[in-house]
mmCIF file of C-alpha atoms in Angstrom:
data_model
loop_
_atom_site.group_PDB
_atom_site.id
_atom_site.type_symbol
_atom_site.label_atom_id
_atom_site.label_comp_id
_atom_site.label_asym_id
_atom_site.label_seq_id
_atom_site.Cartn_x
_atom_site.Cartn_y
_atom_site.Cartn_z
ATOM 1 C CA MET A 791 113.042 4.355 56.393
ATOM 2 C CA THR A 792 112.200 3.212 53.017
ATOM 3 C CA TYR A 793 109.985 5.107 50.720
ATOM 4 C CA GLN A 794 106.798 3.360 49.626
ATOM 5 C CA PRO A 795 105.068 4.791 46.576
ATOM 6 C CA ALA A 796 101.433 5.625 46.991
ATOM 7 C CA MET A 797 99.000 3.350 45.273
ATOM 8 C CA VAL A 798 98.043 4.818 41.959
ATOM 9 C CA PRO A 799 94.836 3.381 40.601
ATOM 10 C CA PRO A 800 95.253 1.687 37.242
ATOM 11 C CA ARG A 801 94.342 3.860 34.288
ATOM 12 C CA LYS A 802 91.139 2.822 32.507
ATOM 13 C CA SER A 803 91.437 2.256 28.792
ATOM 14 C CA ASN A 804 89.176 4.320 26.507
ATOM 15 C CA THR A 805 89.654 1.905 23.614
ATOM 16 C CA THR A 806 86.134 0.472 23.836
ATOM 17 C CA ARG A 807 84.558 3.921 23.931
ATOM 18 C CA VAL A 808 86.607 5.099 20.929
ATOM 19 C CA VAL A 809 85.761 1.991 18.881
ATOM 20 C CA LEU A 810 82.034 2.293 19.633
ATOM 21 C CA THR A 811 82.065 6.003 18.751
ATOM 22 C CA VAL A 812 83.800 5.346 15.427
ATOM 23 C CA VAL A 813 81.409 2.497 14.583
ATOM 24 C CA GLY A 814 78.417 4.719 15.453
ATOM 25 C CA VAL A 815 79.670 7.561 13.242
ATOM 26 C CA VAL A 816 80.309 5.173 10.347
ATOM 27 C CA LEU A 817 76.815 3.662 10.661
ATOM 28 C CA ALA A 818 75.228 7.117 10.794
ATOM 29 C CA LEU A 819 77.107 8.176 7.654
ATOM 30 C CA CYS A 820 76.028 4.994 5.872
ATOM 31 C CA CYS A 821 72.383 5.601 6.784
ATOM 32 C CA VAL A 822 72.505 9.217 5.621
ATOM 33 C CA GLY A 823 74.261 8.161 2.417
ATOM 34 C CA GLY A 824 71.643 5.475 1.795
ATOM 35 C CA VAL A 825 68.790 7.932 2.232
ATOM 36 C CA VAL A 826 70.424 10.560 0.002
ATOM 37 C CA GLY A 827 71.323 7.948 -2.629
ATOM 38 C CA GLY A 828 67.827 6.467 -2.580
ATOM 39 C CA PHE A 829 66.270 9.891 -3.000
ATOM 40 C CA ALA A 830 68.609 10.679 -5.896
ATOM 41 C CA ILE A 831 67.743 7.413 -7.654
ATOM 42 C CA TYR A 832 64.016 7.954 -7.100
ATOM 43 C CA HIS A 833 64.235 11.532 -8.388
ATOM 44 C CA ALA A 834 66.217 10.480 -11.476
ATOM 45 C CA ALA A 835 63.742 7.699 -12.290
ATOM 46 C CA ARG A 836 60.769 10.026 -11.783
ATOM 47 C CA GLU A 837 62.375 12.666 -13.993
ATOM 48 C CA ALA A 838 63.024 10.098 -16.730
ATOM 49 C CA THR A 839 59.545 8.567 -16.731
ATOM 50 C CA GLY A 840 57.448 11.607 -15.805
ATOM 51 C CA PRO A 841 57.058 13.123 -19.294
ATOM 52 C CA ALA A 842 56.405 9.695 -20.837
ATOM 53 C CA GLN A 843 53.753 8.986 -18.208
ATOM 54 C CA ALA A 844 52.125 12.371 -18.878
ATOM 55 C CA THR A 845 51.784 11.482 -22.571
ATOM 56 C CA VAL A 846 50.248 8.093 -21.779
ATOM 57 C CA ASP A 847 47.940 9.723 -19.235
ATOM 58 C CA LYS A 848 46.738 12.247 -21.816
ATOM 59 C CA PHE A 849 46.268 9.530 -24.469
ATOM 60 C CA ALA A 850 44.392 7.103 -22.192
ATOM 61 C CA GLY A 851 42.311 9.879 -20.670
ATOM 62 C CA ALA A 852 41.291 11.041 -24.133
ATOM 63 C CA LEU A 853 40.269 7.501 -25.119
ATOM 64 C CA VAL A 854 38.105 7.153 -22.006
ATOM 65 C CA ALA A 855 36.564 10.598 -22.617
ATOM 66 C CA ARG A 856 36.022 9.620 -26.264
ATOM 67 C CA ASP A 857 38.044 12.697 -27.258
ATOM 68 C CA TYR A 858 39.643 10.923 -30.196
ATOM 69 C CA PRO A 859 41.226 14.006 -31.863
ATOM 70 C CA THR A 860 43.253 14.609 -28.670
ATOM 71 C CA ALA A 861 44.253 10.947 -28.525
ATOM 72 C CA TYR A 862 45.249 11.091 -32.191
ATOM 73 C CA GLY A 863 47.486 14.070 -31.419
ATOM 74 C CA GLN A 864 49.498 11.888 -29.015
ATOM 75 C CA LEU A 865 50.394 9.383 -31.740
ATOM 76 C CA CYS A 866 53.817 9.308 -33.383
ATOM 77 C CA GLY A 867 54.331 10.495 -36.947
ATOM 78 C CA ARG A 868 54.757 6.958 -38.281
ATOM 79 C CA VAL A 869 51.262 5.981 -37.077
ATOM 80 C CA ARG A 870 49.716 9.266 -38.224
ATOM 81 C CA ASP A 871 51.251 8.669 -41.676
ATOM 82 C CA ARG A 872 49.542 5.258 -41.839
ATOM 83 C CA VAL A 873 46.164 6.239 -40.376
ATOM 84 C CA ASN A 874 44.515 9.612 -40.881
ATOM 85 C CA GLN A 875 42.542 11.243 -38.080
ATOM 86 C CA GLU A 876 39.122 10.441 -39.549
ATOM 87 C CA ASP A 877 39.934 6.725 -39.802
ATOM 88 C CA PHE A 878 41.365 6.730 -36.269
ATOM 89 C CA VAL A 879 38.219 8.381 -34.906
ATOM 90 C CA ARG A 880 36.007 5.909 -36.760
ATOM 91 C CA GLN A 881 38.027 2.901 -35.496
ATOM 92 C CA GLN A 882 38.006 4.085 -31.890
ATOM 93 C CA ALA A 883 34.318 5.009 -31.917
ATOM 94 C CA ALA A 884 33.525 1.413 -32.950
ATOM 95 C CA GLN A 885 35.245 0.089 -29.796
ATOM 96 C CA PRO A 886 33.286 -0.530 -26.575
ATOM 97 C CA ALA A 887 33.044 2.551 -24.358
ATOM 98 C CA LEU A 888 35.597 2.782 -21.564
ATOM 99 C CA THR A 889 34.747 3.893 -18.049
ATOM 100 C CA GLY A 890 38.237 4.270 -16.627
ATOM 101 C CA TYR A 891 41.918 3.475 -16.829
ATOM 102 C CA GLN A 892 44.956 2.990 -14.653
ATOM 103 C CA ILE A 893 48.578 3.344 -15.745
ATOM 104 C CA VAL A 894 50.143 0.155 -14.450
ATOM 105 C CA GLY A 895 53.732 0.888 -15.436
ATOM 106 C CA VAL A 896 55.981 3.124 -17.490
ATOM 107 C CA ASN A 897 59.497 2.181 -18.557
ATOM 108 C CA VAL A 898 62.059 4.370 -20.329
ATOM 109 C CA THR A 899 65.328 3.034 -21.754
ATOM 110 C CA ASN A 900 68.326 4.644 -23.399
ATOM 111 C CA THR A 901 70.353 2.219 -25.474
ATOM 112 C CA ASN A 902 73.307 3.748 -27.291
ATOM 113 C CA GLY A 903 71.541 7.104 -27.416
ATOM 114 C CA ARG A 904 68.275 5.657 -28.709
ATOM 115 C CA VAL A 905 65.571 6.564 -26.214
ATOM 116 C CA ARG A 906 62.456 4.399 -26.154
ATOM 117 C CA GLY A 907 59.755 3.611 -23.709
ATOM 118 C CA SER A 908 56.777 1.456 -22.991
ATOM 119 C CA ALA A 909 53.684 1.729 -20.873
ATOM 120 C CA GLN A 910 51.030 -0.650 -19.649
ATOM 121 C CA VAL A 911 47.529 0.723 -19.165
ATOM 122 C CA ARG A 912 44.620 -1.158 -17.622
ATOM 123 C CA PHE A 913 41.359 -0.002 -19.211
ATOM 124 C CA THR A 914 37.923 -0.715 -17.757
ATOM 125 C CA PRO A 915 35.210 -1.122 -20.413
ATOM 126 C CA GLN A 916 31.529 -0.722 -19.556
ATOM 127 C CA SER A 917 31.301 -4.511 -19.286
ATOM 128 C CA GLY A 918 33.318 -4.232 -16.074
ATOM 129 C CA THR A 919 36.187 -6.496 -17.056
ATOM 130 C CA THR A 920 39.660 -5.018 -17.301
ATOM 131 C CA VAL A 921 41.878 -5.049 -20.347
ATOM 132 C CA THR A 922 45.594 -4.319 -20.071
ATOM 133 C CA GLN A 923 47.194 -2.841 -23.154
ATOM 134 C CA ALA A 924 50.886 -2.185 -23.793
ATOM 135 C CA PHE A 925 51.977 0.910 -25.694
ATOM 136 C CA VAL A 926 55.318 1.600 -27.326
ATOM 137 C CA LEU A 927 56.587 5.120 -26.716
ATOM 138 C CA VAL A 928 59.093 7.023 -28.818
ATOM 139 C CA LYS A 929 60.774 10.364 -28.326
ATOM 140 C CA GLU A 930 59.797 12.557 -31.255
ATOM 141 C CA ASP A 931 60.406 16.290 -31.724
ATOM 142 C CA GLY A 932 61.444 16.625 -28.083
ATOM 143 C CA GLY A 933 58.307 14.981 -26.689
ATOM 144 C CA TRP A 934 56.981 11.492 -26.074
ATOM 145 C CA ARG A 935 54.488 9.937 -28.497
ATOM 146 C CA VAL A 936 52.458 6.721 -28.452
ATOM 147 C CA CYS A 937 53.633 4.611 -31.363
ATOM 148 C CA GLU A 938 52.007 1.296 -32.397
#
């Protein structure tokens, strides 16, 4: 009698399952990395522009409230050297009254160690029209100042 081997079912390959698992893990890591990277970029941008925006907010808020001495205090030394507080108050008081403002944008740049910024503020005069004004910002004595 001859021996006949029993039928052994063919072994299924796990290659497809392994490839799909690896692709899934890689995609999950990419998604997590994208979220973490996006948060880090957002946080860094917010940290860079936050103090500059606070200065612009204080300056614009003081102009709307007609608190001109506070607004004058937010100006850089170069402007304060050119215009004394009394002249600044007189010039601003002659302007139409403002009813509100919105900070449209704040930008901070660092070029070869020279930090500068700019801001755009949309003011609403009593007439109801809006006026957008750009402000130059400089870092002075460790804080941001409106300059020009």
